[in-house]
């Protein structure tokens, strides 16, 4: 996976940057850091709140109180105005009457005039300094007033807490409610450790730290009292956020904070526990930079989420989201901070764009591998069809087999005219394009005739391949040979099932056999590899008006996986070589911890409108988002939330009528859940899940055995055949060959039965009765003609017929 750090190193900006002369003081606790504020659930209330509760709480906030004291006033008082007023310049005091230049100094008072100017300059500097101090303090007081009044009235059931990474504290900012349990309420805690809570909502945090020991003794029964510090006791508390992204951002910030030994100071070293970031052995300055960059991104992402939710009708928890904020905690004036934020905003946006591209790429890999597993499952079921062994035994025409994507030895090529020797490659491509346009009407007639006879599920005529696309394909796939491109003129047919495919092959052979140049069946055979991405189909190349065209024949169950987007799936799988690994989470290998944390921010942005506890079984887009996030949690070491998400997805897949408990996707989730459980030490349940997975694999093998058994029963219907099989030499190769022969024979019998029931018109086609029987539904191709010779599959068919 591409490293997001590669293109954005210059755009990264830290929010906690300090001046060079200030860097020596960074070891002082509480000097630098970040302030985060967010809404948490009051344990005495339900969340999400019932519809309508707290909806208008923001509009009911109290107004700002106007203070009159100079030190607290938001407005400018008269005394402050007086101190900030610049006195009149004495040099301008007597300019009412103009004087000659040689008389100005003589009439200005000499030394007294100079003294007056000195006092004026001093008073001017004092006034300007008073203005600077006043406006800075005014903005600070106004901000404090807004913060005070912001939390005067919050929705019922919400408590606003502030995390200050400079002091390692979490403090309650809002007032309590009527039902709040004030005896167990934690107002301040100095953090020592933090970890995710096993809460099913994935919004909980287990925090350990020093809390004021003013709670009732009975209420504290059973709680840890490992250590005390003055009037504070070490306790573990649970806090549940209103938004799941709040818990994620806060835990990451706390993790960074506790790893920063320079900021924490000596007093915290003994109580600090190992965490993900502390294992990286980074310096305090490096951790400060990472914290600033991460929280900048989290804050920016949150603002985008809130802006997008403003237009949505369903905005559960929107009131709580109003209180989510991340702010800088630095000793700088507001004016300087504003300038810094404006300069940093562009770099933050660039960084987010890079991380967003990385998230989109990783999610696409998860999607491609998911669809590849779907194709594999569809093909597994197709092999259970009674007629599949017969199809597997057929021999194609000029079939390259497992030649792969790059096939420089392709046998079927366009005609090489003498005029091409005098043409450029672009001119040759244009000439082939014109030939394709001339052949297109004939190809349309063939497809119409086949569709009319067999009743296709889908029929499509593709656009003529453009010149530039042909040049790119030739360079990439055929070593620049344009004549090996046989899909300038192309069409697709989607047949219902395997018997329909067999009928189409027979109808094509008997109707326009001499025009057929290639029949590629190899990708539909179990002993051959599929196309990149897992797709399998049949290709028929026909020569029409001197130009080779292509008909792609798709099976409906395969087509349902991606539909018309199947080609895009194939192209992406070729481009990113997705067949080189089985696990989508392997795409995260090599990424650093900071990038992983930032990708989780993007994942939360993607699922913001659908929290995990609100996810439904039919929301495929968000199910894929959460599945991709599971990989990030596992790689980042947040196994608790990976487990919670996996259990939710297993439940949703089990509830889905299109998936169910025995589906391959459900058991893929079980596989990851087993890994997570073993990592966190729950070996008992992991063993139970492993047994369930093994039973599922045995069940799949049993299905295959039952399908083979049913065909063998057809073969064993005659007693003489049973005796012959008993008397057969006991050689494995001979037994396997005989088994295949009998299997194909049974499959051919099954095909004959289906052919008679569903495709009886094929007999008329094979007897050249197309023009003689007006009631026949066989293919009539007008000027193309109707023929009976076969170009493929004859040898194997004759062999099978001899046994029937």
PDB file of C-alpha atoms in Angstrom, residues 278-416:
ATOM      1  CA  UNK A 278       5.563   4.291  24.375  1.00  0.00           C
ATOM      2  CA  UNK A 279       6.919   1.203  22.648  1.00  0.00           C
ATOM      3  CA  UNK A 280       8.129   3.372  19.755  1.00  0.00           C
ATOM      4  CA  UNK A 281      10.824   5.081  21.897  1.00  0.00           C
ATOM      5  CA  UNK A 282      10.193   8.488  20.376  1.00  0.00           C
ATOM      6  CA  UNK A 283      11.458  11.752  21.852  1.00  0.00           C
ATOM      7  CA  UNK A 284       9.125  14.243  23.484  1.00  0.00           C
ATOM      8  CA  UNK A 285       9.504  16.651  20.589  1.00  0.00           C
ATOM      9  CA  UNK A 286       8.595  13.904  18.079  1.00  0.00           C
ATOM     10  CA  UNK A 287       5.548  12.925  20.106  1.00  0.00           C
ATOM     11  CA  UNK A 288       4.505  16.585  20.361  1.00  0.00           C
ATOM     12  CA  UNK A 289       4.668  16.869  16.576  1.00  0.00           C
ATOM     13  CA  UNK A 290       2.723  13.630  16.024  1.00  0.00           C
ATOM     14  CA  UNK A 291       0.080  14.679  18.553  1.00  0.00           C
ATOM     15  CA  UNK A 292      -0.370  18.028  16.840  1.00  0.00           C
ATOM     16  CA  UNK A 293      -0.615  16.547  13.356  1.00  0.00           C
ATOM     17  CA  UNK A 294      -3.005  13.791  14.409  1.00  0.00           C
ATOM     18  CA  UNK A 295      -5.342  16.079  16.349  1.00  0.00           C
ATOM     19  CA  UNK A 296      -5.224  18.678  13.574  1.00  0.00           C
ATOM     20  CA  UNK A 297      -6.509  16.003  11.212  1.00  0.00           C
ATOM     21  CA  UNK A 298      -9.121  14.775  13.701  1.00  0.00           C
ATOM     22  CA  UNK A 299     -10.381  18.316  14.262  1.00  0.00           C
ATOM     23  CA  UNK A 300     -10.511  19.060  10.535  1.00  0.00           C
ATOM     24  CA  UNK A 301     -12.345  15.806   9.867  1.00  0.00           C
ATOM     25  CA  UNK A 302     -14.855  16.533  12.615  1.00  0.00           C
ATOM     26  CA  UNK A 303     -15.645  19.954  11.163  1.00  0.00           C
ATOM     27  CA  UNK A 304     -16.321  18.357   7.785  1.00  0.00           C
ATOM     28  CA  UNK A 305     -18.602  15.793   9.404  1.00  0.00           C
ATOM     29  CA  UNK A 306     -20.568  18.446  11.272  1.00  0.00           C
ATOM     30  CA  UNK A 307     -20.883  20.554   8.115  1.00  0.00           C
ATOM     31  CA  UNK A 308     -22.198  17.598   6.124  1.00  0.00           C
ATOM     32  CA  UNK A 309     -24.620  16.565   8.840  1.00  0.00           C
ATOM     33  CA  UNK A 310     -26.183  19.973   8.889  1.00  0.00           C
ATOM     34  CA  UNK A 311     -28.196  19.173   5.770  1.00  0.00           C
ATOM     35  CA  UNK A 312     -29.266  15.699   6.890  1.00  0.00           C
ATOM     36  CA  UNK A 313     -32.697  15.132   8.370  1.00  0.00           C
ATOM     37  CA  UNK A 314     -31.488  12.295  10.558  1.00  0.00           C
ATOM     38  CA  UNK A 315     -28.808  13.655  12.840  1.00  0.00           C
ATOM     39  CA  UNK A 316     -28.919  11.554  15.949  1.00  0.00           C
ATOM     40  CA  UNK A 317     -26.663  13.065  18.559  1.00  0.00           C
ATOM     41  CA  UNK A 318     -26.181  16.307  16.640  1.00  0.00           C
ATOM     42  CA  UNK A 319     -26.550  18.369  19.786  1.00  0.00           C
ATOM     43  CA  UNK A 320     -23.765  16.404  21.426  1.00  0.00           C
ATOM     44  CA  UNK A 321     -21.562  16.966  18.429  1.00  0.00           C
ATOM     45  CA  UNK A 322     -21.781  20.733  18.917  1.00  0.00           C
ATOM     46  CA  UNK A 323     -19.450  20.369  21.908  1.00  0.00           C
ATOM     47  CA  UNK A 324     -16.751  18.361  20.146  1.00  0.00           C
ATOM     48  CA  UNK A 325     -13.642  20.514  19.830  1.00  0.00           C
ATOM     49  CA  UNK A 326      -9.863  20.292  19.765  1.00  0.00           C
ATOM     50  CA  UNK A 327      -7.907  23.415  20.591  1.00  0.00           C
ATOM     51  CA  UNK A 328      -4.315  24.464  20.906  1.00  0.00           C
ATOM     52  CA  UNK A 329      -2.902  25.141  24.371  1.00  0.00           C
ATOM     53  CA  UNK A 330       0.007  27.575  23.930  1.00  0.00           C
ATOM     54  CA  UNK A 331       1.400  30.774  25.372  1.00  0.00           C
ATOM     55  CA  UNK A 332       0.682  32.932  22.317  1.00  0.00           C
ATOM     56  CA  UNK A 333      -1.597  35.876  21.670  1.00  0.00           C
ATOM     57  CA  UNK A 334      -4.837  35.155  19.854  1.00  0.00           C
ATOM     58  CA  UNK A 335      -3.791  37.253  16.870  1.00  0.00           C
ATOM     59  CA  UNK A 336      -0.654  35.172  16.395  1.00  0.00           C
ATOM     60  CA  UNK A 337      -2.614  31.967  16.882  1.00  0.00           C
ATOM     61  CA  UNK A 338      -5.146  32.985  14.270  1.00  0.00           C
ATOM     62  CA  UNK A 339      -2.366  33.717  11.795  1.00  0.00           C
ATOM     63  CA  UNK A 340      -0.785  30.336  12.557  1.00  0.00           C
ATOM     64  CA  UNK A 341      -4.072  28.484  12.051  1.00  0.00           C
ATOM     65  CA  UNK A 342      -4.710  30.201   8.741  1.00  0.00           C
ATOM     66  CA  UNK A 343      -1.275  29.230   7.489  1.00  0.00           C
ATOM     67  CA  UNK A 344      -1.644  25.662   8.786  1.00  0.00           C
ATOM     68  CA  UNK A 345      -5.141  25.062   7.413  1.00  0.00           C
ATOM     69  CA  UNK A 346      -3.961  24.500   3.858  1.00  0.00           C
ATOM     70  CA  UNK A 347      -1.303  21.998   4.924  1.00  0.00           C
ATOM     71  CA  UNK A 348      -3.828  20.155   7.106  1.00  0.00           C
ATOM     72  CA  UNK A 349      -6.218  19.942   4.155  1.00  0.00           C
ATOM     73  CA  UNK A 350      -3.418  18.577   1.965  1.00  0.00           C
ATOM     74  CA  UNK A 351      -2.529  15.988   4.571  1.00  0.00           C
ATOM     75  CA  UNK A 352      -6.153  14.918   4.828  1.00  0.00           C
ATOM     76  CA  UNK A 353      -6.357  14.583   1.046  1.00  0.00           C
ATOM     77  CA  UNK A 354      -3.355  12.232   1.082  1.00  0.00           C
ATOM     78  CA  UNK A 355      -4.790  10.137   3.934  1.00  0.00           C
ATOM     79  CA  UNK A 356      -8.212  10.106   2.263  1.00  0.00           C
ATOM     80  CA  UNK A 357      -6.656   8.755  -0.944  1.00  0.00           C
ATOM     81  CA  UNK A 358      -4.882   6.077   1.086  1.00  0.00           C
ATOM     82  CA  UNK A 359      -8.139   5.127   2.799  1.00  0.00           C
ATOM     83  CA  UNK A 360      -9.970   4.949  -0.543  1.00  0.00           C
ATOM     84  CA  UNK A 361      -7.227   2.746  -1.972  1.00  0.00           C
ATOM     85  CA  UNK A 362      -7.243   0.401   1.029  1.00  0.00           C
ATOM     86  CA  UNK A 363     -11.039   0.183   0.991  1.00  0.00           C
ATOM     87  CA  UNK A 364     -10.933  -0.587  -2.729  1.00  0.00           C
ATOM     88  CA  UNK A 365      -8.546  -3.478  -2.052  1.00  0.00           C
ATOM     89  CA  UNK A 366     -10.998  -4.807   0.546  1.00  0.00           C
ATOM     90  CA  UNK A 367     -13.801  -4.507  -2.012  1.00  0.00           C
ATOM     91  CA  UNK A 368     -11.824  -6.254  -4.772  1.00  0.00           C
ATOM     92  CA  UNK A 369     -10.905  -9.189  -2.552  1.00  0.00           C
ATOM     93  CA  UNK A 370     -14.481  -9.426  -1.284  1.00  0.00           C
ATOM     94  CA  UNK A 371     -15.748  -9.717  -4.866  1.00  0.00           C
ATOM     95  CA  UNK A 372     -13.033 -12.234  -5.682  1.00  0.00           C
ATOM     96  CA  UNK A 373     -14.277 -14.415  -2.821  1.00  0.00           C
ATOM     97  CA  UNK A 374     -17.811 -14.063  -4.198  1.00  0.00           C
ATOM     98  CA  UNK A 375     -16.665 -15.216  -7.631  1.00  0.00           C
ATOM     99  CA  UNK A 376     -14.912 -18.206  -6.041  1.00  0.00           C
ATOM    100  CA  UNK A 377     -18.050 -19.146  -4.120  1.00  0.00           C
ATOM    101  CA  UNK A 378     -20.207 -18.880  -7.242  1.00  0.00           C
ATOM    102  CA  UNK A 379     -17.795 -21.094  -9.171  1.00  0.00           C
ATOM    103  CA  UNK A 380     -17.769 -23.637  -6.345  1.00  0.00           C
ATOM    104  CA  UNK A 381     -21.540 -23.919  -6.615  1.00  0.00           C
ATOM    105  CA  UNK A 382     -21.394 -24.084 -10.430  1.00  0.00           C
ATOM    106  CA  UNK A 383     -19.182 -27.149 -10.156  1.00  0.00           C
ATOM    107  CA  UNK A 384     -22.010 -28.907  -8.317  1.00  0.00           C
ATOM    108  CA  UNK A 385     -24.215 -28.613 -11.407  1.00  0.00           C
ATOM    109  CA  UNK A 386     -24.782 -32.074 -12.976  1.00  0.00           C
ATOM    110  CA  UNK A 387     -23.741 -30.850 -16.433  1.00  0.00           C
ATOM    111  CA  UNK A 388     -20.479 -29.272 -15.276  1.00  0.00           C
ATOM    112  CA  UNK A 389     -18.310 -32.389 -15.836  1.00  0.00           C
ATOM    113  CA  UNK A 390     -19.499 -32.450 -19.442  1.00  0.00           C
ATOM    114  CA  UNK A 391     -18.563 -28.786 -19.908  1.00  0.00           C
ATOM    115  CA  UNK A 392     -15.226 -29.458 -18.219  1.00  0.00           C
ATOM    116  CA  UNK A 393     -14.507 -32.250 -20.710  1.00  0.00           C
ATOM    117  CA  UNK A 394     -15.064 -30.060 -23.772  1.00  0.00           C
ATOM    118  CA  UNK A 395     -12.108 -28.908 -25.818  1.00  0.00           C
ATOM    119  CA  UNK A 396     -11.974 -25.285 -26.891  1.00  0.00           C
ATOM    120  CA  UNK A 397     -10.692 -23.908 -30.170  1.00  0.00           C
ATOM    121  CA  UNK A 398      -7.353 -22.053 -30.114  1.00  0.00           C
ATOM    122  CA  UNK A 399      -7.763 -21.818 -26.352  1.00  0.00           C
ATOM    123  CA  UNK A 400      -4.548 -20.381 -24.815  1.00  0.00           C
ATOM    124  CA  UNK A 401      -5.327 -21.975 -21.451  1.00  0.00           C
ATOM    125  CA  UNK A 402      -3.515 -20.315 -18.530  1.00  0.00           C
ATOM    126  CA  UNK A 403      -1.586 -17.886 -20.702  1.00  0.00           C
ATOM    127  CA  UNK A 404      -2.228 -15.131 -18.187  1.00  0.00           C
ATOM    128  CA  UNK A 405      -2.941 -11.467 -18.780  1.00  0.00           C
ATOM    129  CA  UNK A 406       0.129 -10.920 -20.960  1.00  0.00           C
ATOM    130  CA  UNK A 407      -0.201 -13.231 -23.993  1.00  0.00           C
ATOM    131  CA  UNK A 408       2.355 -12.417 -26.656  1.00  0.00           C
ATOM    132  CA  UNK A 409       1.860 -15.853 -28.296  1.00  0.00           C
ATOM    133  CA  UNK A 410      -1.811 -15.376 -29.095  1.00  0.00           C
ATOM    134  CA  UNK A 411      -2.695 -17.440 -32.172  1.00  0.00           C
ATOM    135  CA  UNK A 412      -5.891 -15.704 -33.318  1.00  0.00           C
ATOM    136  CA  UNK A 413      -4.966 -12.311 -34.763  1.00  0.00           C
ATOM    137  CA  UNK A 414      -6.330  -9.759 -37.210  1.00  0.00           C
ATOM    138  CA  UNK A 415      -5.321  -9.922 -40.877  1.00  0.00           C
ATOM    139  CA  UNK A 416      -1.959  -8.353 -41.617  1.00  0.00           C
TER     140      UNK A 416
END
